[in-house]
Short mmCIF file of C-alpha atoms and ligand atoms in Angstrom, two decimals:
data_model
loop_
_atom_site.label_atom_id
_atom_site.label_comp_id
_atom_site.label_asym_id
_atom_site.label_seq_id
_atom_site.Cartn_x
_atom_site.Cartn_y
_atom_site.Cartn_z
CA MET A 1 -11.65 -45.63 9.21
CA LYS A 2 -14.53 -43.18 9.42
CA ALA A 3 -14.07 -39.43 9.91
CA CYS A 4 -16.49 -36.65 10.62
CA PHE A 5 -15.75 -33.16 9.28
CA ILE A 6 -17.62 -30.42 11.14
CA GLY A 7 -17.96 -27.42 8.80
CA LEU A 8 -18.11 -27.89 5.02
CA GLY A 9 -16.91 -24.49 3.79
CA TYR A 10 -13.92 -23.33 1.76
CA ILE A 11 -11.56 -25.51 3.82
CA GLY A 12 -13.66 -28.25 5.41
CA LEU A 13 -15.29 -29.46 2.20
CA PRO A 14 -12.10 -29.81 0.11
CA THR A 15 -10.33 -31.53 3.02
CA ALA A 16 -13.26 -33.92 3.48
CA ILE A 17 -13.22 -34.71 -0.25
CA ILE A 18 -9.46 -35.34 -0.36
CA ALA A 19 -9.69 -37.51 2.77
CA ALA A 20 -12.54 -39.47 1.15
CA ASP A 21 -10.37 -39.93 -1.93
CA SER A 22 -7.68 -41.48 0.27
CA GLY A 23 -10.12 -44.22 1.28
CA VAL A 24 -11.58 -42.86 4.52
CA GLU A 25 -15.37 -42.97 4.91
CA ILE A 26 -16.38 -39.35 5.41
CA VAL A 27 -19.42 -37.81 7.01
CA GLY A 28 -19.55 -34.07 6.53
CA VAL A 29 -21.56 -32.04 9.04
CA ASP A 30 -22.83 -28.52 8.50
CA VAL A 31 -25.40 -26.38 10.31
CA ASN A 32 -26.43 -24.86 6.98
CA PRO A 33 -29.09 -27.18 5.45
CA LYS A 34 -28.41 -25.79 1.96
CA VAL A 35 -24.78 -26.89 2.21
CA VAL A 36 -25.84 -30.37 3.35
CA GLU A 37 -28.33 -30.67 0.49
CA LYS A 38 -25.85 -29.49 -2.13
CA VAL A 39 -23.07 -31.80 -0.97
CA ASN A 40 -25.44 -34.78 -0.99
CA ASN A 41 -26.46 -33.79 -4.54
CA ALA A 42 -22.74 -33.67 -5.42
CA GLU A 43 -23.04 -29.96 -6.19
CA LEU A 44 -20.25 -27.64 -5.17
CA HIS A 45 -21.30 -24.56 -3.15
CA ILE A 46 -17.86 -22.92 -3.30
CA VAL A 47 -15.66 -21.97 -6.24
CA GLU A 48 -12.56 -24.16 -6.39
CA PRO A 49 -11.04 -25.41 -9.66
CA GLY A 50 -11.23 -29.18 -10.16
CA LEU A 51 -13.15 -29.84 -6.95
CA ASP A 52 -16.56 -30.47 -8.53
CA LYS A 53 -15.23 -33.54 -10.36
CA LEU A 54 -13.75 -34.99 -7.18
CA LEU A 55 -16.93 -34.24 -5.21
CA LYS A 56 -19.05 -36.10 -7.77
CA LYS A 57 -16.62 -39.02 -7.67
CA GLU A 58 -16.63 -39.36 -3.85
CA VAL A 59 -20.38 -38.81 -3.40
CA GLY A 60 -21.09 -41.17 -6.32
CA ALA A 61 -18.86 -43.85 -4.77
CA GLY A 62 -20.68 -43.48 -1.44
CA LYS A 63 -17.48 -42.37 0.32
CA LEU A 64 -18.76 -38.92 1.25
CA ARG A 65 -22.15 -37.81 2.49
CA ALA A 66 -23.38 -34.83 4.48
CA THR A 67 -25.69 -34.45 7.44
CA SER A 68 -26.61 -31.84 10.03
CA THR A 69 -25.50 -33.58 13.21
CA PRO A 70 -22.29 -35.47 14.02
CA GLU A 71 -22.40 -39.24 14.20
CA PRO A 72 -20.00 -41.79 15.70
CA ALA A 73 -16.65 -41.97 13.86
CA ASN A 74 -12.97 -42.63 14.60
CA ALA A 75 -11.86 -39.06 13.95
CA PHE A 76 -13.45 -35.60 14.16
CA PHE A 77 -12.23 -32.43 12.47
CA VAL A 78 -13.50 -28.99 13.41
CA VAL A 79 -13.30 -26.65 10.40
CA VAL A 80 -15.75 -23.89 11.29
CA PRO A 81 -15.28 -20.11 11.04
CA THR A 82 -13.29 -18.10 13.58
CA PRO A 83 -14.19 -14.49 12.82
CA PHE A 84 -13.61 -11.59 15.15
CA LYS A 85 -16.17 -9.78 17.23
CA GLY A 86 -16.36 -6.48 19.12
CA ASP A 87 -13.03 -4.69 19.04
CA HIS A 88 -11.31 -7.34 16.88
CA GLU A 89 -11.43 -10.07 19.51
CA PRO A 90 -11.49 -13.67 18.30
CA ASP A 91 -14.92 -15.28 18.28
CA VAL A 92 -14.40 -18.95 19.15
CA SER A 93 -18.12 -19.59 19.68
CA TYR A 94 -18.37 -21.60 16.41
CA VAL A 95 -15.46 -23.83 17.48
CA GLU A 96 -17.05 -24.27 20.88
CA SER A 97 -20.44 -25.11 19.44
CA ALA A 98 -18.88 -27.58 16.95
CA THR A 99 -16.92 -29.16 19.83
CA ARG A 100 -20.05 -29.46 21.98
CA SER A 101 -21.89 -31.08 19.07
CA VAL A 102 -19.44 -34.02 18.92
CA ILE A 103 -19.20 -34.62 22.67
CA PRO A 104 -22.21 -37.02 22.78
CA VAL A 105 -20.74 -39.28 20.06
CA LEU A 106 -17.10 -39.33 21.23
CA LYS A 107 -15.77 -42.69 22.42
CA GLU A 108 -12.52 -44.16 23.67
CA GLY A 109 -9.72 -44.14 21.06
CA ASP A 110 -11.22 -41.33 18.96
CA LEU A 111 -9.19 -38.49 17.48
CA PHE A 112 -10.45 -34.90 17.85
CA VAL A 113 -8.65 -32.27 15.75
CA ILE A 114 -9.25 -28.53 15.47
CA GLU A 115 -8.26 -27.06 12.09
CA SER A 116 -9.99 -23.68 12.48
CA THR A 117 -7.53 -20.83 12.92
CA SER A 118 -7.67 -20.25 16.67
CA PRO A 119 -6.20 -18.12 19.45
CA VAL A 120 -3.44 -19.74 21.49
CA GLY A 121 -4.92 -22.05 24.13
CA THR A 122 -8.13 -22.91 22.24
CA THR A 123 -7.32 -26.63 21.91
CA GLU A 124 -6.71 -26.88 25.66
CA ALA A 125 -9.93 -24.94 26.33
CA MET A 126 -11.95 -27.29 24.08
CA ALA A 127 -10.39 -30.31 25.82
CA GLU A 128 -11.59 -28.91 29.14
CA ILE A 129 -15.11 -28.54 27.74
CA ILE A 130 -15.05 -32.13 26.47
CA PHE A 131 -13.76 -33.58 29.74
CA ALA A 132 -16.15 -31.50 31.86
CA GLU A 133 -19.01 -33.34 30.14
CA ARG A 134 -17.30 -36.68 29.56
CA PRO A 135 -14.72 -37.06 32.39
CA GLU A 136 -14.44 -40.79 31.66
CA LEU A 137 -12.72 -39.94 28.32
CA LYS A 138 -9.77 -38.15 30.00
CA GLY A 139 -6.57 -39.81 28.74
CA LYS A 140 -8.66 -42.06 26.47
CA ILE A 141 -9.05 -39.83 23.40
CA HIS A 142 -6.49 -38.00 21.27
CA ILE A 143 -6.76 -34.24 20.87
CA ALA A 144 -4.70 -32.12 18.50
CA TYR A 145 -4.54 -28.85 16.57
CA CYS A 146 -3.59 -28.82 12.89
CA PRO A 147 -3.87 -25.50 11.07
CA GLU A 148 -4.65 -25.19 7.38
CA ARG A 149 -2.46 -23.10 5.08
CA VAL A 150 -3.91 -23.78 1.63
CA LEU A 151 -4.41 -21.12 -1.03
CA PRO A 152 -7.98 -20.93 -2.33
CA GLY A 153 -7.81 -21.57 -6.07
CA ASN A 154 -5.04 -24.14 -5.62
CA ILE A 155 -6.53 -26.12 -2.76
CA ILE A 156 -6.47 -29.62 -4.27
CA TYR A 157 -2.74 -29.45 -4.91
CA GLU A 158 -1.84 -27.67 -1.68
CA LEU A 159 -3.94 -29.90 0.61
CA VAL A 160 -1.80 -32.81 -0.52
CA HIS A 161 1.61 -31.19 -1.03
CA ASN A 162 1.91 -28.51 1.68
CA ASP A 163 3.86 -29.30 4.82
CA ARG A 164 1.69 -29.33 7.94
CA VAL A 165 2.24 -28.54 11.58
CA ILE A 166 0.48 -30.88 14.01
CA GLY A 167 0.34 -30.11 17.71
CA GLY A 168 -1.22 -32.60 20.08
CA LEU A 169 -2.10 -32.11 23.72
CA ASP A 170 0.34 -34.98 24.28
CA GLU A 171 2.72 -36.99 22.11
CA ALA A 172 0.27 -39.82 21.53
CA SER A 173 -2.31 -37.34 20.22
CA THR A 174 0.25 -35.78 17.87
CA GLU A 175 1.24 -39.20 16.53
CA HIS A 176 -2.39 -40.23 16.09
CA ALA A 177 -3.18 -37.05 14.16
CA LYS A 178 -0.01 -37.43 12.08
CA SER A 179 -1.03 -40.91 11.03
CA PHE A 180 -4.44 -39.62 9.87
CA TYR A 181 -2.99 -36.77 7.80
CA GLY A 182 -0.29 -39.13 6.48
CA ARG A 183 -3.07 -40.90 4.53
CA PHE A 184 -3.33 -38.04 2.06
CA VAL A 185 -0.60 -35.45 2.78
CA LYS A 186 2.60 -35.85 0.75
CA GLY A 187 4.22 -32.79 2.34
CA GLU A 188 6.14 -33.18 5.59
CA LEU A 189 4.22 -33.45 8.86
CA PHE A 190 5.91 -31.53 11.67
CA ALA A 191 5.11 -32.51 15.24
CA THR A 192 4.83 -29.94 18.02
CA ASN A 193 2.48 -29.04 20.89
CA SER A 194 -0.96 -27.51 20.41
CA ARG A 195 0.00 -23.98 21.55
CA THR A 196 2.94 -23.79 19.14
CA ALA A 197 0.76 -25.08 16.29
CA GLU A 198 -1.94 -22.48 17.08
CA MET A 199 0.64 -19.68 17.26
CA CYS A 200 2.33 -20.95 14.09
CA LYS A 201 -0.80 -20.30 12.01
CA LEU A 202 -1.24 -16.83 13.51
CA THR A 203 2.45 -16.10 12.95
CA GLU A 204 2.33 -17.10 9.29
CA ASN A 205 -0.53 -14.74 8.52
CA SER A 206 0.85 -11.92 10.66
CA SER A 207 4.13 -12.24 8.82
CA ARG A 208 2.35 -11.86 5.48
CA ASP A 209 0.38 -8.89 6.82
CA VAL A 210 3.53 -7.11 8.06
CA GLN A 211 5.30 -7.68 4.74
CA ILE A 212 2.35 -6.43 2.70
CA ALA A 213 2.08 -3.41 5.02
CA PHE A 214 5.69 -2.58 4.15
CA ALA A 215 4.85 -2.68 0.43
CA ASN A 216 1.69 -0.64 0.99
CA GLU A 217 3.61 1.93 3.03
CA LEU A 218 6.13 2.22 0.19
CA SER A 219 3.26 2.76 -2.26
CA LEU A 220 2.00 5.73 -0.22
CA ILE A 221 5.47 7.26 -0.03
CA CYS A 222 6.10 6.69 -3.76
CA ASP A 223 2.80 8.32 -4.67
CA LYS A 224 3.89 11.45 -2.78
CA VAL A 225 7.38 11.49 -4.32
CA GLY A 226 6.24 10.65 -7.84
CA ILE A 227 8.02 7.29 -8.08
CA ASN A 228 6.53 4.20 -9.73
CA VAL A 229 6.37 1.84 -6.74
CA TRP A 230 6.21 -1.24 -8.97
CA GLU A 231 9.43 -0.34 -10.71
CA LEU A 232 11.03 0.55 -7.38
CA ILE A 233 10.15 -2.82 -5.84
CA LYS A 234 11.27 -4.71 -8.94
CA LEU A 235 14.65 -2.97 -8.76
CA ALA A 236 15.04 -3.37 -4.98
CA ASN A 237 14.23 -7.07 -5.32
CA ARG A 238 17.28 -7.52 -7.56
CA HIS A 239 19.25 -7.32 -4.30
CA PRO A 240 20.07 -10.95 -3.47
CA ARG A 241 18.59 -10.75 0.03
CA VAL A 242 15.60 -8.46 -0.52
CA ASN A 243 12.12 -9.74 -1.37
CA ILE A 244 9.46 -7.03 -1.08
CA LEU A 245 5.87 -8.08 -1.76
CA ARG A 246 3.41 -6.25 -4.00
CA PRO A 247 1.26 -3.42 -2.71
CA GLY A 248 -2.49 -3.51 -3.29
CA ALA A 249 -5.80 -1.93 -2.34
CA GLY A 250 -5.36 -3.13 1.25
CA VAL A 251 -5.42 -6.59 2.75
CA GLY A 252 -8.52 -8.76 2.89
CA GLY A 253 -9.89 -12.22 3.23
CA HIS A 254 -10.79 -14.42 6.10
CA CYS A 255 -7.20 -15.05 7.20
CA ILE A 256 -4.54 -12.36 6.81
CA ALA A 257 -6.93 -9.50 7.61
CA VAL A 258 -8.28 -11.33 10.66
CA ASP A 259 -5.70 -13.61 12.28
CA PRO A 260 -3.15 -10.96 13.36
CA TYR A 261 -5.87 -9.50 15.61
CA PHE A 262 -5.89 -12.82 17.50
CA ILE A 263 -2.33 -11.98 18.61
CA VAL A 264 -2.92 -8.24 19.06
CA SER A 265 -6.01 -8.66 21.23
CA ALA A 266 -4.25 -11.13 23.53
CA TYR A 267 -0.87 -9.34 23.72
CA PRO A 268 -1.53 -5.64 23.00
CA GLU A 269 1.59 -4.44 24.85
CA GLU A 270 3.94 -6.65 22.88
CA ALA A 271 2.34 -6.88 19.43
CA LYS A 272 3.05 -3.30 18.34
CA MET A 273 4.38 -4.06 14.86
CA ILE A 274 1.61 -6.55 14.11
CA ALA A 275 -1.00 -3.99 15.19
CA GLN A 276 0.61 -1.26 13.07
CA ALA A 277 0.63 -3.54 10.00
CA ARG A 278 -3.13 -4.04 10.41
CA ALA A 279 -3.59 -0.26 10.71
CA THR A 280 -1.39 0.45 7.67
CA ASN A 281 -3.17 -2.08 5.49
CA ASN A 282 -6.59 -0.81 6.57
CA TYR A 283 -5.49 2.75 5.90
CA LYS A 284 -4.41 1.80 2.38
CA SER A 285 -8.06 1.04 1.52
CA GLU A 286 -9.17 4.42 2.90
CA TRP A 287 -6.45 6.10 0.87
CA CYS A 288 -7.59 4.31 -2.31
CA SER A 289 -11.20 5.40 -1.69
CA GLU A 290 -10.06 9.01 -1.34
CA LYS A 291 -8.06 8.74 -4.56
CA VAL A 292 -11.12 7.53 -6.48
CA ILE A 293 -13.39 10.21 -5.03
CA ASN A 294 -10.84 12.91 -5.82
CA ALA A 295 -10.48 11.62 -9.40
CA ILE A 296 -14.27 11.83 -9.81
CA LEU A 297 -14.38 15.42 -8.54
CA LYS A 298 -11.41 16.40 -10.72
CA PHE A 299 -13.05 14.89 -13.80
CA GLU A 300 -16.29 16.78 -13.17
CA LEU A 301 -14.44 20.08 -12.72
CA ALA A 302 -12.51 19.57 -15.96
CA ASN A 303 -15.37 18.19 -18.09
CA GLY A 304 -18.53 19.69 -16.62
CA ARG A 305 -20.21 16.30 -16.33
CA LYS A 306 -20.19 13.31 -13.98
CA PRO A 307 -17.82 10.53 -15.03
CA VAL A 308 -18.56 6.88 -15.66
CA VAL A 309 -16.36 4.94 -13.22
CA ALA A 310 -15.54 1.25 -13.69
CA LEU A 311 -14.73 -0.38 -10.36
CA MET A 312 -12.87 -3.52 -11.40
CA GLY A 313 -13.08 -6.35 -8.87
CA LEU A 314 -14.80 -6.94 -5.55
CA ALA A 315 -13.02 -10.12 -4.38
CA PHE A 316 -10.20 -9.79 -1.87
CA LYS A 317 -7.64 -11.30 -4.22
CA PRO A 318 -7.29 -12.40 -7.85
CA ASP A 319 -9.43 -15.05 -9.51
CA ILE A 320 -11.65 -16.06 -6.59
CA ASP A 321 -15.25 -15.29 -5.59
CA ASP A 322 -14.52 -14.62 -1.90
CA LEU A 323 -15.55 -11.11 -0.82
CA ARG A 324 -14.90 -11.53 2.91
CA GLU A 325 -13.08 -8.56 4.46
CA SER A 326 -12.31 -7.48 0.90
CA PRO A 327 -10.61 -4.08 0.54
CA ALA A 328 -12.04 -3.87 -3.00
CA MET A 329 -15.52 -4.26 -1.57
CA HIS A 330 -14.77 -1.68 1.12
CA ILE A 331 -13.53 0.83 -1.48
CA ALA A 332 -16.54 0.25 -3.77
CA GLU A 333 -18.86 0.84 -0.81
CA ALA A 334 -16.99 3.97 0.29
CA VAL A 335 -17.06 5.43 -3.23
CA ALA A 336 -20.78 4.63 -3.57
CA ALA A 337 -21.49 6.17 -0.15
CA ALA A 338 -19.60 9.36 -1.01
CA GLY A 339 -22.58 10.47 -3.11
CA THR A 340 -20.51 11.96 -5.94
CA GLY A 341 -23.26 11.25 -8.49
CA ALA A 342 -20.76 9.41 -10.70
CA ASP A 343 -22.11 6.53 -12.79
CA LEU A 344 -20.51 3.54 -11.04
CA ARG A 345 -20.15 0.27 -12.96
CA VAL A 346 -19.05 -2.57 -10.72
CA VAL A 347 -17.31 -5.55 -12.32
CA GLU A 348 -16.67 -8.88 -10.59
CA PRO A 349 -16.28 -11.71 -13.10
CA ASN A 350 -16.23 -14.45 -10.43
CA ILE A 351 -19.77 -13.93 -9.14
CA THR A 352 -23.07 -13.73 -10.97
CA SER A 353 -24.91 -11.31 -8.69
CA HIS A 354 -24.43 -9.18 -5.60
CA HIS A 355 -26.94 -7.95 -3.01
CA ARG A 356 -25.45 -4.43 -2.90
CA PHE A 357 -24.20 -3.76 -6.44
CA GLU A 358 -25.63 -4.45 -9.86
CA LEU A 359 -22.76 -6.14 -11.71
CA SER A 360 -21.57 -5.00 -15.15
CA ASP A 361 -19.84 -6.84 -17.95
CA MET A 362 -16.07 -6.26 -17.89
CA ASN A 363 -15.66 -5.02 -21.48
CA GLU A 364 -18.81 -2.88 -21.46
CA ALA A 365 -17.83 -1.17 -18.20
CA PHE A 366 -14.26 -0.64 -19.37
CA ASP A 367 -15.33 0.82 -22.73
CA ALA A 368 -17.85 3.17 -21.14
CA ALA A 369 -15.58 4.33 -18.31
CA ASP A 370 -13.93 7.70 -17.97
CA ILE A 371 -12.16 6.44 -14.86
CA VAL A 372 -11.01 2.83 -14.53
CA VAL A 373 -10.16 1.65 -11.02
CA MET A 374 -8.31 -1.64 -10.67
CA LEU A 375 -9.25 -3.02 -7.26
CA THR A 376 -8.46 -6.72 -7.72
CA ALA A 377 -5.87 -8.12 -10.14
CA HIS A 378 -8.17 -10.69 -11.76
CA THR A 379 -6.51 -12.39 -14.75
CA PRO A 380 -9.18 -11.30 -17.31
CA PHE A 381 -8.47 -7.64 -16.47
CA LYS A 382 -4.91 -8.05 -17.76
CA SER A 383 -6.25 -8.46 -21.30
CA LEU A 384 -7.78 -4.95 -21.25
CA PRO A 385 -5.91 -2.22 -23.15
CA GLN A 386 -3.49 -0.43 -20.86
CA ASP A 387 -3.28 3.00 -22.49
CA VAL A 388 -6.58 4.35 -23.68
CA ASP A 389 -6.77 8.02 -24.58
CA GLY A 390 -9.04 10.04 -22.37
CA LYS A 391 -9.33 7.42 -19.59
CA THR A 392 -7.92 7.89 -16.13
CA VAL A 393 -6.60 4.59 -14.82
CA LEU A 394 -6.08 4.06 -11.09
CA ASP A 395 -4.26 0.75 -10.94
CA PHE A 396 -4.04 0.06 -7.20
CA CYS A 397 -3.11 -3.59 -7.55
CA GLY A 398 -0.67 -3.59 -10.45
CA VAL A 399 -2.88 -5.23 -13.09
CA PHE A 400 -0.87 -3.44 -15.77
CA GLN A 401 2.50 -3.97 -14.10
CA ASN A 402 4.74 -6.99 -14.71
N1 LIG B 501 -10.67 -19.93 3.61
C1 LIG B 501 -9.35 -20.00 3.73
O1 LIG B 501 -8.63 -19.69 2.79
C2 LIG B 501 -8.69 -20.51 5.00
C3 LIG B 501 -7.35 -20.86 4.96
C4 LIG B 501 -6.76 -21.35 6.12
C5 LIG B 501 -7.50 -21.45 7.29
N2 LIG B 501 -8.81 -21.09 7.30
C6 LIG B 501 -9.57 -21.24 8.54
O2 LIG B 501 -10.40 -22.38 8.41
C7 LIG B 501 -11.59 -22.20 9.18
C8 LIG B 501 -12.80 -22.43 8.28
O3 LIG B 501 -12.77 -21.43 7.28
P1 LIG B 501 -13.65 -21.54 5.95
O4 LIG B 501 -13.09 -20.53 5.02
O5 LIG B 501 -13.74 -22.97 5.52
O6 LIG B 501 -15.07 -21.06 6.52
P2 LIG B 501 -16.50 -21.09 5.75
O7 LIG B 501 -17.28 -19.99 6.31
O8 LIG B 501 -16.27 -21.19 4.28
O9 LIG B 501 -17.13 -22.48 6.18
C9 LIG B 501 -17.45 -22.80 7.49
C10 LIG B 501 -18.64 -23.74 7.47
O10 LIG B 501 -18.88 -24.15 8.82
C11 LIG B 501 -20.29 -24.23 9.01
N3 LIG B 501 -20.54 -24.19 10.45
C12 LIG B 501 -20.51 -23.13 11.29
N4 LIG B 501 -20.74 -23.52 12.55
C13 LIG B 501 -20.93 -24.85 12.52
C14 LIG B 501 -21.20 -25.83 13.51
N5 LIG B 501 -21.29 -25.52 14.81
N6 LIG B 501 -21.34 -27.12 13.11
C15 LIG B 501 -21.25 -27.46 11.81
N7 LIG B 501 -20.98 -26.57 10.82
C16 LIG B 501 -20.82 -25.29 11.18
C17 LIG B 501 -20.84 -23.08 8.21
O11 LIG B 501 -22.21 -23.28 7.89
C18 LIG B 501 -19.93 -23.12 6.97
O12 LIG B 501 -20.47 -23.91 5.92
C19 LIG B 501 -11.50 -20.79 9.75
O13 LIG B 501 -11.00 -20.83 11.05
C20 LIG B 501 -10.52 -20.10 8.84
O14 LIG B 501 -9.87 -19.04 9.48
C21 LIG B 501 -9.43 -20.64 6.16
#
């Protein structure tokens, strides 16, 4: 069994490595030559605990190698980005280009799977593109959609133990894809059609977005009323059928902050609540920026000098290096752009440098700061002293809350 993974990023590379570990010969394909070079040198280009050891093992054993163009295999997996473009419309051009790149090497009996989060109907659209160029393969290859739901930071465990939804264009495709994933997935494999599988992924992330929006909305109300939102949620969650999530500085990342738009842009009349959740979570970041800017102005009025402000965290969630669509990043940029003259110290322990901000050491920034702003609940931040005389602490993500 030989499989070709198109796209060796946060999801494609770990999946390729785990599949290689299950005994499949893996060829990883990426358009970025640096990624290809690093993988072939058994060097990890993403941050994921435990993955470097496995990468070294599979590359060393000759079970995984990388290249820039697809080659003949028994199975192909498309794991390329699906960002949005224009007015939050899904950009499937990467999926299309990855699909087109495998068309010349496809042969009878092959399996073609899309893992990239995609708008409903994408798998059917890619099948049409394949068959337009290779009509002789119609009914002779298996095509399916299988979304990924792993949590960065816990990918090795979740890739194996999470349940998966697999939707083929026909039953034979679904079964074929199930048997591939069955090689390394210990979770249950649920069969459906491709449209349901596509919508399932979008639904999961929209559901998270709506629930976080509820928590963020509560945080805005509580701030006005003078109630500690963290205590409120903890108490409300003692109800046996209530489970409110934690508020934060907004919602970010490549999935939850993006995928709901794939539903909203296709069904704007119906997806009112999903659209409002996006708006609420985006607004929360604006609100946090305003809070920081106001705290800076207040400090200057009271003390007659500009404050030192520690902006703690740039990643979109705790303990990762991923800054994509990060509300923390957005807030740091908004505060910097406000031109308050405050001395901003930006802390992000999971990256070594940043093109926009000079990064500061966590303890040095904290000690120097008049205003401490918790933007991401990174674990190391929890060890900082909670009550320090003379410091204003804006804890947007509950670092100091249990
Ligand atoms: N990151 C996550 O936590 C997560 C979770 C679930 C689902 N997803 C989905 O998985 C998909 C991949 O996400 P990711 O985070 O791995 O993206 P990524 O940006 O980390 O990696 C994508 C890789 O694909 C490569 N690429 C782009 N176009 C290509 C092409 N035509 N041929 C070959 N390589 C190409 C890029 O160079 C890059 O290395 C997306 O649809 C995303 O929404 C991501």
